Short mmCIF file of C-alpha atoms in Angstrom, two decimals:
data_model
loop_
_atom_site.label_atom_id
_atom_site.label_comp_id
_atom_site.label_asym_id
_atom_site.label_seq_id
_atom_site.Cartn_x
_atom_site.Cartn_y
_atom_site.Cartn_z
CA MET E 1 -3.52 -61.91 30.07
CA THR E 2 0.09 -62.30 29.03
CA GLY E 3 -0.59 -61.90 25.37
CA ARG E 4 -3.15 -58.49 26.39
CA ARG E 5 -0.35 -57.20 28.91
CA GLY E 6 2.44 -57.71 26.13
CA ARG E 7 0.27 -55.62 23.27
CA ALA E 8 -0.56 -52.91 25.45
CA THR E 9 3.18 -52.67 26.02
CA ALA E 10 3.61 -52.78 22.78
CA VAL E 11 1.24 -50.16 22.06
CA ARG E 12 2.91 -47.90 25.00
CA LEU E 13 6.50 -48.29 23.55
CA ALA E 14 4.92 -47.16 19.80
CA LEU E 15 3.55 -44.32 21.15
CA MET E 16 6.53 -43.06 23.09
CA ALA E 17 8.40 -43.77 20.19
CA VAL E 18 8.20 -40.09 18.46
CA PRO E 19 8.46 -38.54 21.89
CA LEU E 20 11.34 -39.98 22.54
CA ALA E 21 13.21 -39.36 19.25
CA PHE E 22 12.05 -35.70 19.53
CA PHE E 23 13.46 -34.93 22.76
CA ALA E 24 16.76 -37.31 22.28
CA LEU E 25 17.58 -35.23 18.86
CA PHE E 26 16.49 -31.56 19.94
CA PHE E 27 16.53 -31.87 23.82
CA ALA E 28 19.50 -34.56 25.15
CA TYR E 29 21.80 -34.05 22.13
CA PRO E 30 22.22 -30.27 21.96
CA VAL E 31 22.35 -30.23 25.82
CA ALA E 32 25.28 -32.92 26.03
CA ALA E 33 27.08 -31.25 23.52
CA ILE E 34 27.52 -28.20 25.24
CA VAL E 35 28.22 -30.40 28.56
CA GLY E 36 30.87 -32.41 26.39
CA ARG E 37 32.31 -29.21 24.72
CA GLY E 38 32.54 -27.61 28.16
CA LEU E 39 34.38 -30.25 30.53
CA ARG E 40 35.89 -32.11 27.87
CA GLY E 41 39.43 -31.38 26.72
CA ASP E 42 42.21 -33.23 24.35
CA THR E 43 43.43 -35.09 27.56
CA GLY E 44 39.68 -36.39 28.50
CA TRP E 45 36.93 -35.04 30.68
CA GLN E 46 38.34 -32.40 32.87
CA LEU E 47 35.73 -32.98 35.81
CA GLY E 48 37.76 -31.16 38.11
CA ARG E 49 36.65 -27.89 36.10
CA ILE E 50 33.51 -28.26 38.00
CA GLY E 51 34.82 -27.46 41.43
CA GLU E 52 37.16 -24.57 39.79
CA VAL E 53 33.89 -22.84 38.84
CA LEU E 54 31.72 -23.70 41.83
CA THR E 55 34.20 -22.11 44.37
CA ARG E 56 34.93 -19.00 42.24
CA PRO E 57 33.42 -16.11 44.21
CA ASP E 58 31.43 -14.70 41.42
CA ILE E 59 29.86 -18.00 40.66
CA ALA E 60 28.98 -18.39 44.21
CA GLU E 61 27.15 -15.30 44.57
CA VAL E 62 25.05 -15.93 40.88
CA LEU E 63 24.14 -19.43 42.76
CA TRP E 64 23.15 -17.58 45.97
CA PHE E 65 21.45 -14.85 44.21
CA THR E 66 19.45 -17.52 42.37
CA THR E 67 18.27 -19.48 45.28
CA TRP E 68 17.89 -16.63 47.40
CA GLN E 69 15.55 -14.30 45.23
CA ALA E 70 13.15 -17.57 44.00
CA LEU E 71 12.73 -18.47 47.57
CA ALA E 72 11.96 -14.98 48.11
CA SER E 73 9.96 -15.03 45.29
CA THR E 74 7.73 -17.93 45.86
CA ALA E 75 7.17 -16.61 49.67
CA LEU E 76 6.03 -13.22 48.45
CA THR E 77 3.63 -15.00 45.95
CA LEU E 78 2.01 -17.15 48.31
CA VAL E 79 1.44 -14.17 50.82
CA ILE E 80 -0.18 -11.92 48.03
CA ALA E 81 -1.77 -14.83 45.69
CA LEU E 82 -3.45 -16.96 48.81
CA PRO E 83 -6.06 -14.74 49.41
CA GLY E 84 -7.02 -14.57 45.77
CA ALA E 85 -7.33 -18.50 45.49
CA TYR E 86 -9.77 -17.97 48.44
CA VAL E 87 -12.10 -15.26 46.57
CA PHE E 88 -11.80 -16.76 43.32
CA ALA E 89 -12.71 -20.43 44.74
CA ARG E 90 -15.35 -19.31 47.65
CA LEU E 91 -17.04 -15.91 46.65
CA ASP E 92 -19.16 -15.45 44.15
CA PHE E 93 -19.28 -11.80 42.89
CA PRO E 94 -19.94 -9.96 39.14
CA GLY E 95 -17.16 -10.17 37.07
CA ARG E 96 -15.88 -13.17 38.74
CA GLN E 97 -14.62 -15.43 35.05
CA VAL E 98 -13.36 -11.98 33.43
CA LEU E 99 -11.68 -11.07 36.52
CA ARG E 100 -9.79 -14.66 36.46
CA ALA E 101 -8.86 -14.44 33.17
CA VAL E 102 -7.55 -11.10 33.61
CA VAL E 103 -4.97 -12.36 36.70
CA THR E 104 -4.32 -15.28 34.15
CA VAL E 105 -2.84 -13.17 31.25
CA PRO E 106 0.46 -12.42 32.99
CA PHE E 107 1.27 -16.35 33.16
CA VAL E 108 0.99 -16.83 29.51
CA LEU E 109 2.86 -13.17 28.84
CA PRO E 110 6.48 -13.41 27.42
CA THR E 111 8.63 -13.01 30.35
CA VAL E 112 10.25 -9.77 27.89
CA VAL E 113 6.71 -8.29 27.95
CA VAL E 114 6.54 -8.41 31.82
CA GLY E 115 10.16 -6.77 31.93
CA SER E 116 8.64 -4.17 29.71
CA ALA E 117 5.67 -3.33 31.62
CA PHE E 118 7.80 -2.84 34.77
CA LEU E 119 10.01 -1.37 33.67
CA ALA E 120 7.48 1.72 32.08
CA LEU E 121 5.97 1.37 35.47
CA VAL E 122 8.92 1.42 37.94
CA GLY E 123 12.32 2.01 35.33
CA ARG E 124 13.66 5.31 34.42
CA GLY E 125 11.25 7.76 33.44
CA GLY E 126 8.22 5.61 34.59
CA LEU E 127 4.95 5.76 36.19
CA LEU E 128 6.49 5.83 39.49
CA ASP E 129 9.81 7.86 38.64
CA GLU E 130 7.29 10.71 37.37
CA LEU E 131 5.55 10.84 40.67
CA GLY E 132 8.43 11.37 42.79
CA GLY E 133 8.68 7.74 44.07
CA GLY E 134 12.33 7.21 42.20
CA ARG E 135 13.29 4.08 40.28
CA LEU E 136 13.06 0.68 41.25
CA ASP E 137 14.71 -0.79 37.90
CA THR E 138 18.17 -2.60 38.68
CA THR E 139 16.87 -3.40 42.14
CA VAL E 140 15.74 -6.71 43.38
CA TRP E 141 12.40 -5.57 44.42
CA ALA E 142 11.59 -4.67 41.06
CA ILE E 143 12.36 -8.61 40.01
CA LEU E 144 10.53 -9.75 43.15
CA LEU E 145 7.35 -7.98 41.99
CA ALA E 146 7.71 -8.88 38.32
CA HIS E 147 7.87 -12.65 39.93
CA VAL E 148 4.80 -12.02 41.45
CA PHE E 149 2.91 -10.84 39.00
CA PHE E 150 3.73 -13.39 36.35
CA ASN E 151 3.51 -16.49 38.89
CA TYR E 152 0.18 -15.20 40.36
CA ALA E 153 -1.82 -17.36 38.42
CA VAL E 154 -0.05 -20.14 39.29
CA VAL E 155 -1.22 -20.28 42.95
CA VAL E 156 -4.76 -18.81 42.04
CA ARG E 157 -5.29 -21.64 39.23
CA THR E 158 -3.40 -24.86 41.54
CA VAL E 159 -5.05 -23.82 44.89
CA GLY E 160 -7.60 -22.08 44.09
CA GLY E 161 -8.85 -24.98 41.83
CA LEU E 162 -8.37 -27.63 44.41
CA TRP E 163 -10.26 -24.96 47.43
CA ALA E 164 -13.38 -24.57 44.63
CA GLN E 165 -14.07 -28.45 44.77
CA LEU E 166 -13.48 -29.03 48.59
CA ASP E 167 -17.21 -29.93 50.32
CA PRO E 168 -17.88 -26.56 52.64
CA ARG E 169 -19.67 -28.70 55.04
CA GLN E 170 -16.84 -30.70 56.57
CA GLU E 171 -15.35 -27.11 57.95
CA GLU E 172 -18.98 -26.08 58.96
CA ALA E 173 -19.48 -29.43 60.86
CA ALA E 174 -16.44 -28.42 62.77
CA ARG E 175 -17.51 -25.14 63.63
CA VAL E 176 -21.02 -26.71 64.46
CA LEU E 177 -18.66 -29.01 67.10
CA GLY E 178 -17.18 -25.68 68.75
CA ALA E 179 -14.54 -25.01 66.50
CA GLY E 180 -13.97 -21.41 65.58
CA ARG E 181 -13.67 -20.25 62.29
CA PHE E 182 -9.65 -19.82 62.12
CA ALA E 183 -9.59 -23.32 63.96
CA ALA E 184 -11.89 -24.86 61.95
CA TRP E 185 -9.98 -23.71 58.55
CA ARG E 186 -6.56 -24.48 60.19
CA ARG E 187 -7.97 -28.40 61.29
CA VAL E 188 -10.07 -29.10 57.90
CA THR E 189 -9.80 -27.03 55.05
CA LEU E 190 -5.61 -26.61 54.90
CA PRO E 191 -4.61 -29.95 55.43
CA ALA E 192 -6.56 -31.23 52.21
CA LEU E 193 -5.25 -27.86 50.70
CA GLY E 194 -1.56 -28.72 51.85
CA PRO E 195 -0.30 -30.43 48.83
CA ALA E 196 -1.87 -28.16 46.29
CA VAL E 197 -0.15 -25.31 48.11
CA ALA E 198 3.27 -27.24 48.05
CA ALA E 199 2.75 -28.01 44.36
CA ALA E 200 2.24 -24.31 43.57
CA SER E 201 5.26 -23.57 45.77
CA LEU E 202 7.67 -25.64 43.66
CA MET E 203 6.30 -24.42 40.54
CA VAL E 204 6.60 -20.93 41.43
CA PHE E 205 10.34 -21.75 42.72
CA LEU E 206 11.10 -23.69 39.75
CA PHE E 207 9.75 -21.14 37.50
CA THR E 208 11.95 -18.25 39.50
CA PHE E 209 14.85 -20.32 40.03
CA SER E 210 15.22 -20.48 36.07
CA SER E 211 14.04 -16.82 35.28
CA PHE E 212 15.74 -15.28 32.59
CA GLY E 213 13.91 -12.69 30.40
CA ILE E 214 12.79 -10.56 33.66
CA VAL E 215 16.03 -10.59 35.49
CA GLN E 216 17.84 -9.46 32.03
CA ILE E 217 15.73 -6.77 31.49
CA LEU E 218 15.00 -5.57 35.22
CA GLY E 219 18.03 -6.35 37.24
CA GLY E 220 20.92 -4.74 35.03
CA PRO E 221 24.48 -5.89 35.27
CA SER E 222 24.10 -5.92 39.13
CA TYR E 223 22.11 -9.02 39.44
CA ALA E 224 21.93 -12.54 37.56
CA THR E 225 20.30 -15.88 37.72
CA LEU E 226 21.78 -18.84 36.50
CA GLU E 227 20.11 -18.67 33.26
CA VAL E 228 21.64 -15.08 33.06
CA GLU E 229 25.01 -16.20 33.36
CA VAL E 230 25.05 -19.18 31.30
CA TYR E 231 23.58 -16.35 28.40
CA ARG E 232 26.60 -14.33 29.39
CA GLN E 233 28.84 -17.17 29.39
CA THR E 234 28.21 -18.30 26.02
CA ALA E 235 27.18 -15.46 24.10
CA GLN E 236 29.53 -12.63 25.56
CA LEU E 237 32.65 -14.30 27.03
CA LEU E 238 32.47 -17.75 24.99
CA ASP E 239 33.21 -19.64 28.35
CA LEU E 240 31.98 -23.15 27.61
CA SER E 241 33.09 -24.71 30.29
CA THR E 242 31.60 -22.48 33.07
CA ALA E 243 28.47 -22.57 31.31
CA ALA E 244 28.76 -26.31 31.17
CA VAL E 245 29.05 -26.39 34.71
CA LEU E 246 26.15 -24.01 35.27
CA THR E 247 23.75 -26.17 33.53
CA LEU E 248 24.99 -29.23 35.32
CA VAL E 249 24.16 -27.10 38.58
CA GLN E 250 20.47 -26.50 36.77
CA PHE E 251 20.04 -30.24 35.99
CA ALA E 252 20.60 -31.01 40.15
CA ALA E 253 18.11 -28.36 40.74
CA LEU E 254 15.73 -29.11 38.74
CA GLY E 255 15.73 -32.78 39.55
CA THR E 256 15.32 -32.20 43.27
CA ILE E 257 12.36 -29.86 42.50
CA LEU E 258 10.86 -32.49 40.12
CA GLY E 259 11.05 -35.23 42.54
CA ILE E 260 9.47 -33.36 45.31
CA HIS E 261 6.72 -31.72 42.68
CA ALA E 262 6.36 -35.48 41.76
CA TRP E 263 5.52 -36.73 45.25
CA ALA E 264 3.32 -33.54 46.16
CA VAL E 265 1.21 -33.96 43.10
CA ARG E 266 0.35 -38.11 44.12
CA ARG E 267 -0.60 -36.82 47.84
CA ARG E 268 -2.98 -34.21 46.34
CA GLU E 269 -4.54 -36.87 44.22
CA THR E 270 -5.22 -38.78 47.83
CA ALA E 271 -8.89 -39.35 48.08
CA LEU E 272 -10.85 -35.98 48.81
CA LYS E 273 -14.35 -35.16 49.07
CA LEU E 274 -14.84 -33.11 46.29
CA VAL E 275 -18.09 -31.76 44.83
CA ASP E 276 -19.04 -29.11 41.98
CA PRO E 277 -17.40 -26.08 42.26
CA ALA E 278 -20.39 -24.13 41.28
CA ARG E 279 -21.92 -25.22 44.58
CA THR E 280 -19.42 -23.93 46.75
CA ALA E 281 -18.93 -20.53 45.55
CA ARG E 282 -21.51 -18.18 47.53
CA PRO E 283 -21.74 -14.01 47.37
CA PRO E 284 -19.79 -12.13 50.06
CA ARG E 285 -21.35 -12.24 53.56
CA GLY E 286 -20.35 -10.03 56.48
CA ALA E 287 -17.94 -7.39 56.77
CA GLY E 288 -14.55 -9.52 56.62
CA GLN E 289 -15.50 -11.30 53.36
CA ARG E 290 -16.26 -8.01 51.88
CA ILE E 291 -13.05 -6.55 52.92
CA LEU E 292 -11.29 -9.23 51.62
CA LEU E 293 -12.62 -9.08 48.39
CA GLY E 294 -12.03 -5.43 48.16
CA GLY E 295 -8.55 -5.86 49.23
CA VAL E 296 -7.56 -8.70 46.43
CA LEU E 297 -9.54 -6.38 43.87
CA LEU E 298 -7.01 -3.83 45.00
CA THR E 299 -4.09 -6.26 44.56
CA VAL E 300 -5.38 -7.15 41.34
CA ALA E 301 -5.68 -3.66 40.04
CA LEU E 302 -2.14 -2.46 41.18
CA LEU E 303 -0.39 -5.64 40.62
CA ILE E 304 -1.42 -7.12 37.29
CA VAL E 305 -3.64 -4.33 35.70
CA LEU E 306 -1.77 -1.30 36.55
CA PRO E 307 1.77 -2.49 34.87
CA LEU E 308 -0.04 -3.44 31.69
CA ALA E 309 -2.05 -0.23 31.50
CA VAL E 310 1.33 1.72 32.03
CA LEU E 311 2.82 -0.54 29.09
CA VAL E 312 -0.34 0.35 26.48
CA GLU E 313 -0.14 3.98 27.71
CA ARG E 314 3.65 4.35 27.29
CA SER E 315 3.48 2.75 23.61
CA PHE E 316 1.10 5.83 22.73
CA ASP E 317 3.30 8.67 24.69
CA ALA E 318 5.20 9.89 21.42
CA PRO E 319 7.29 13.31 21.91
CA GLY E 320 4.91 15.00 20.00
CA GLY E 321 1.57 14.03 21.90
CA TYR E 322 -0.51 11.03 22.38
CA GLY E 323 -0.64 8.91 19.13
CA TRP E 324 0.34 6.15 16.67
CA ASP E 325 3.86 7.33 16.22
CA TYR E 326 5.89 4.38 17.76
CA TYR E 327 3.36 2.16 15.82
CA ARG E 328 3.79 3.71 12.45
CA ALA E 329 7.55 3.53 12.86
CA LEU E 330 7.38 -0.35 12.91
CA THR E 331 6.99 -0.18 9.65
CA ASP E 332 10.27 1.28 8.93
CA ALA E 333 13.44 -0.97 9.17
CA GLY E 334 15.61 2.55 8.83
CA ALA E 335 13.91 4.10 11.67
CA THR E 336 16.59 3.07 14.54
CA GLY E 337 18.76 0.95 12.38
CA THR E 338 18.07 -2.34 14.88
CA PHE E 339 16.80 -4.71 12.23
CA LEU E 340 17.49 -5.65 8.36
CA VAL E 341 14.08 -5.54 8.29
CA PRO E 342 10.97 -3.28 9.29
CA PRO E 343 10.03 -4.42 13.28
CA LEU E 344 6.25 -5.37 12.69
CA GLU E 345 7.34 -8.01 10.16
CA ALA E 346 8.11 -9.90 13.70
CA VAL E 347 4.87 -10.21 14.22
CA GLY E 348 4.13 -11.97 10.93
CA ASN E 349 7.27 -14.15 12.05
CA SER E 350 6.24 -14.97 15.25
CA LEU E 351 2.76 -16.32 14.34
CA ARG E 352 4.15 -18.72 12.03
CA TYR E 353 6.63 -19.76 14.17
CA ALA E 354 3.95 -20.14 16.77
CA LEU E 355 1.51 -21.94 14.67
CA ALA E 356 4.55 -24.52 13.58
CA ALA E 357 5.49 -25.06 16.97
CA THR E 358 2.22 -26.04 18.14
CA ALA E 359 1.45 -28.26 15.36
CA ILE E 360 4.72 -30.06 16.47
CA ALA E 361 3.74 -29.87 20.15
CA LEU E 362 0.39 -31.33 19.84
CA VAL E 363 1.86 -34.71 17.86
CA VAL E 364 4.56 -35.01 20.29
CA GLY E 365 2.67 -34.24 23.42
CA GLY E 366 -0.39 -35.88 22.52
CA LEU E 367 1.47 -39.26 21.88
CA ALA E 368 3.53 -39.02 24.84
CA ALA E 369 -0.13 -38.13 26.84
CA ALA E 370 -1.55 -41.02 25.53
CA ALA E 371 1.43 -43.15 26.53
CA LEU E 372 1.49 -42.05 30.27
CA SER E 373 -2.56 -42.29 30.29
CA ARG E 374 -1.95 -46.35 30.54
CA PRO E 375 -0.57 -47.95 34.05
CA GLY E 376 3.18 -47.95 34.02
CA GLY E 377 6.47 -48.80 36.54
CA PRO E 378 9.33 -46.76 36.75
CA PHE E 379 9.99 -46.33 33.29
CA VAL E 380 6.84 -44.63 32.54
CA ARG E 381 7.21 -42.21 35.34
CA GLY E 382 11.18 -41.73 34.46
CA PHE E 383 9.48 -40.62 30.68
CA ASP E 384 7.13 -38.30 32.38
CA ALA E 385 10.28 -36.90 33.98
CA LEU E 386 11.94 -36.08 31.06
CA LEU E 387 9.11 -34.34 29.41
CA MET E 388 9.11 -31.55 32.01
CA LEU E 389 12.82 -31.10 31.77
CA PRO E 390 12.71 -28.20 29.01
CA LEU E 391 10.41 -26.24 31.77
CA GLY E 392 13.49 -26.03 34.17
CA VAL E 393 16.75 -26.32 32.12
CA SER E 394 18.13 -22.97 30.51
CA ALA E 395 16.43 -22.54 27.30
CA VAL E 396 19.81 -20.41 26.48
CA THR E 397 21.86 -23.79 26.54
CA VAL E 398 19.32 -25.44 24.28
CA GLY E 399 19.46 -22.67 21.98
CA PHE E 400 23.40 -22.36 21.57
CA GLY E 401 22.98 -26.19 21.84
CA PHE E 402 20.81 -26.13 18.55
CA LEU E 403 23.72 -23.82 16.81
CA ILE E 404 26.49 -26.21 17.66
CA THR E 405 25.13 -29.69 16.58
CA LEU E 406 22.50 -29.24 13.94
CA ASP E 407 24.95 -27.94 11.37
CA GLU E 408 25.77 -30.98 9.70
CA PRO E 409 23.90 -33.51 7.64
CA PRO E 410 21.14 -34.81 7.90
CA LEU E 411 20.43 -32.18 10.56
CA ASP E 412 21.96 -29.31 9.05
CA LEU E 413 19.24 -26.57 10.23
CA ARG E 414 21.16 -23.65 10.83
CA THR E 415 19.51 -21.55 7.84
CA SER E 416 16.06 -23.74 7.92
CA TRP E 417 13.17 -21.85 9.08
CA ILE E 418 11.86 -24.82 11.24
CA LEU E 419 14.81 -24.67 13.63
CA VAL E 420 13.02 -21.71 15.50
CA PRO E 421 9.62 -24.13 15.82
CA LEU E 422 11.57 -26.95 17.11
CA ALA E 423 13.10 -24.88 20.21
CA GLN E 424 9.29 -23.28 21.01
CA ALA E 425 7.78 -27.06 20.49
CA LEU E 426 10.60 -28.39 23.51
CA VAL E 427 8.89 -25.94 25.85
CA GLY E 428 5.33 -26.26 24.45
CA VAL E 429 5.02 -30.22 24.75
CA PRO E 430 5.06 -30.01 28.85
CA PHE E 431 1.97 -28.03 28.68
CA VAL E 432 0.18 -30.29 25.95
CA VAL E 433 0.96 -33.16 28.30
CA ARG E 434 -0.02 -31.90 31.45
CA THR E 435 -3.62 -30.12 29.84
CA MET E 436 -4.27 -33.61 28.09
CA LEU E 437 -3.11 -36.35 30.41
CA PRO E 438 -6.07 -35.62 33.04
CA VAL E 439 -8.66 -36.23 30.80
CA LEU E 440 -6.63 -38.81 28.95
CA ARG E 441 -6.56 -40.91 32.75
CA ALA E 442 -10.21 -40.27 32.92
CA VAL E 443 -11.49 -42.40 29.87
CA ASP E 444 -12.77 -45.69 30.70
CA ALA E 445 -10.08 -48.43 29.59
CA ARG E 446 -13.33 -50.67 28.60
CA LEU E 447 -14.25 -48.47 26.18
CA ARG E 448 -10.99 -49.37 24.28
CA GLU E 449 -11.52 -52.79 25.28
CA ALA E 450 -14.79 -53.21 24.04
CA ALA E 451 -13.07 -51.52 20.40
CA ALA E 452 -10.52 -54.15 20.52
CA VAL E 453 -12.99 -57.34 20.96
CA LEU E 454 -14.96 -55.48 18.16
CA GLY E 455 -11.37 -55.66 15.91
CA ALA E 456 -10.46 -52.04 15.91
CA SER E 457 -6.79 -51.24 15.82
CA PRO E 458 -5.44 -49.50 18.50
CA LEU E 459 -4.98 -46.05 15.77
CA ARG E 460 -8.70 -46.78 15.27
CA ALA E 461 -9.52 -47.08 18.84
CA TRP E 462 -7.80 -43.97 19.89
CA ARG E 463 -9.56 -42.11 16.78
CA GLU E 464 -13.10 -43.69 18.05
CA VAL E 465 -12.84 -43.62 21.45
CA ASP E 466 -10.43 -41.07 23.14
CA LEU E 467 -10.31 -38.30 20.48
CA PRO E 468 -14.10 -37.42 20.74
CA LEU E 469 -13.76 -37.46 24.74
CA VAL E 470 -10.43 -35.30 24.63
CA ARG E 471 -11.23 -32.74 21.43
CA ARG E 472 -11.73 -29.75 24.15
CA ALA E 473 -8.70 -30.68 26.16
CA VAL E 474 -6.62 -30.89 22.87
CA LEU E 475 -8.01 -27.21 21.97
CA ILE E 476 -7.15 -25.74 25.38
CA ALA E 477 -3.87 -27.74 24.65
CA ALA E 478 -3.13 -26.15 21.26
CA GLY E 479 -3.74 -22.69 22.74
CA PHE E 480 -1.51 -23.08 25.95
CA ALA E 481 1.16 -24.37 23.41
CA PHE E 482 0.68 -21.39 21.19
CA ALA E 483 1.25 -18.97 23.72
CA VAL E 484 4.22 -20.19 25.31
CA SER E 485 5.64 -20.41 21.90
CA LEU E 486 4.84 -16.90 20.93
CA GLY E 487 6.49 -15.75 24.00
CA GLU E 488 9.70 -18.10 24.02
CA PHE E 489 12.83 -16.10 24.24
CA GLY E 490 15.58 -17.86 26.35
CA ALA E 491 16.18 -20.54 23.35
CA THR E 492 15.29 -18.15 20.23
CA VAL E 493 17.28 -15.32 21.01
CA PHE E 494 20.34 -17.35 19.76
CA ILE E 495 18.59 -18.72 16.66
CA ALA E 496 16.59 -16.30 15.27
CA ARG E 497 17.66 -14.96 12.27
CA PRO E 498 18.44 -11.11 12.02
CA ASP E 499 15.83 -10.99 8.88
CA HIS E 500 13.56 -12.94 10.38
CA PRO E 501 13.31 -11.76 14.18
CA THR E 502 10.15 -13.13 16.83
CA LEU E 503 8.40 -10.48 18.85
CA PRO E 504 10.24 -11.34 21.79
CA VAL E 505 13.18 -10.99 20.33
CA ALA E 506 12.79 -8.02 19.05
CA VAL E 507 11.68 -6.52 22.02
CA ALA E 508 14.74 -7.22 23.95
CA ARG E 509 16.99 -6.04 20.83
CA LEU E 510 15.01 -2.92 21.10
CA LEU E 511 15.25 -2.00 25.05
CA GLY E 512 18.87 -2.52 24.16
CA ARG E 513 19.41 -0.12 22.56
CA ALA E 514 19.75 3.69 23.64
CA GLY E 515 16.95 6.24 22.33
CA GLU E 516 13.25 7.17 22.71
CA LEU E 517 12.04 6.16 19.45
CA ASN E 518 13.73 2.69 20.25
CA TYR E 519 12.33 2.39 24.05
CA GLY E 520 8.68 3.75 22.04
CA GLN E 521 8.70 0.82 19.70
CA ALA E 522 9.69 -2.09 22.19
CA MET E 523 6.43 -0.61 24.43
CA ALA E 524 4.57 -1.00 21.15
CA LEU E 525 5.67 -4.53 20.14
CA SER E 526 5.26 -5.27 23.79
CA THR E 527 1.63 -4.47 23.49
CA ILE E 528 0.91 -6.07 20.31
CA LEU E 529 2.41 -9.49 21.77
CA MET E 530 0.47 -9.13 25.09
CA LEU E 531 -2.99 -8.60 23.23
CA VAL E 532 -2.23 -11.39 20.83
CA CYS E 533 -1.11 -13.52 23.95
CA ALA E 534 -4.75 -11.91 25.67
CA VAL E 535 -7.05 -13.24 22.98
CA SER E 536 -5.38 -16.81 23.08
CA LEU E 537 -6.01 -16.62 26.42
CA LEU E 538 -10.04 -15.72 26.35
CA VAL E 539 -10.64 -18.08 23.72
CA LEU E 540 -9.01 -20.64 25.88
CA GLU E 541 -11.21 -19.45 28.83
CA ARG E 542 -14.37 -20.22 26.69
CA LEU E 543 -13.02 -23.55 25.75
CA ARG E 544 -12.05 -24.37 29.30
CA SER E 545 -14.00 -26.36 31.62
CA ASP E 546 -13.12 -27.71 35.56
CA LYS E 547 -13.20 -31.52 34.05
CA THR E 548 -10.68 -30.63 31.03
CA SER E 549 -8.33 -28.32 32.83
CA GLY E 550 -4.92 -29.53 33.64
CA GLU E 551 -2.27 -28.67 35.99
CA PHE E 552 -1.02 -25.61 34.22
#
């Protein structure tokens, strides 16, 4: 028994070696370098700088805005999305699967595209402005609505996925015993959904707490989150000490959020009577359910479909009338003087970078998921938390850290094309792990043991036993990694070369310059990026099944 346990530990350590090396070199080292340069002087560590930065009125205002807008965004998302979670979980209606894919599109869209869509809807000269309703950009309302747009699918997927598997007969039994509809829901269904609601809330809070692209585009100079302020302190003011302190604040906040999230997930994994989701969805019955379905469809139309439709419309609305003028201008490098190469080249650059990042994320995330699928103690749980850090730690800090750390042999990568895929893969790895891990944990360990008894090596046992069972999950993980890599912006904005811009960086640069042509090209590039992400998602929906879907 001891020998078997020793071999299992050795296999787990071998699987963890590559992910640990990857995160040490391309995450921990760059972030530590930024913090070290900011807080360490000629006489040693200047920890007193932390108190000085945190007591500055401007930084206190940024911390306050970051926190309260994340809380407000989370609450507003729950209020708007929970009815949708019920509709998609319990009601069966024509076009349900297509609409489920539609509401998920915003989650895989790059934040700069989300910002562009709402800029076309509520910004200067946007649809709302043209209809006489004024403009909402540079206001907090635009930021909150964009955050709801972006995170609507998180609640629908996380809460609705569990809701669809809860046995409705439990609630029906409570009603037979005399409980009203609301009382039965409150006493039976809500406690079962509580951990899923908590997990979804924490995820939404995490994404909105670290919001960058949306606030950068819609907030203007009046609003800044921690992520935006880190970018301003590093890229514009070169104040590394302030950026280092804000990075430490993000680490502390992220550690707290991940700890609460892990607790919520463990609670969600307690025993529940689950059934096949296909058995719980029924056609709407009664006026109440029909009104609820109509309200959700209206919400999806106004909140999700309308911003995307306006984005597409603006990409064709040229000065001479509707046409392909802005798209044709993307082929001309000298049209606006913004780029050294035609903006359309960003499409090819992004696709190549995303494919490379996907390959890296699959290797690193696949090995990590295989290691985590085996029972372990605190060390393994700590390793799991490490893999989630890139989702909440400032991507701006990571990108700037790449510039100041990967500049000497043997890792002088400043002029190498691989630098961008490495940064993008950091964001893709958590999605790969969260997608593959539930499936790997569901594999019967006795199958691996039987293969080992028959003489198979650990690698061959994984290839012959695990891989055939998780092949679909691998494809889904690849799709998620590709989509998030394609839209990564925070780190890429620092390291993408001027002659090789990515789509998100190109969109942000075009939006940052005045002129109708720049704006139109930004809308055209955003539309192209949206279509590529939507196609990736539709492929995922064809592959996805409830048994292979992870937390995201």
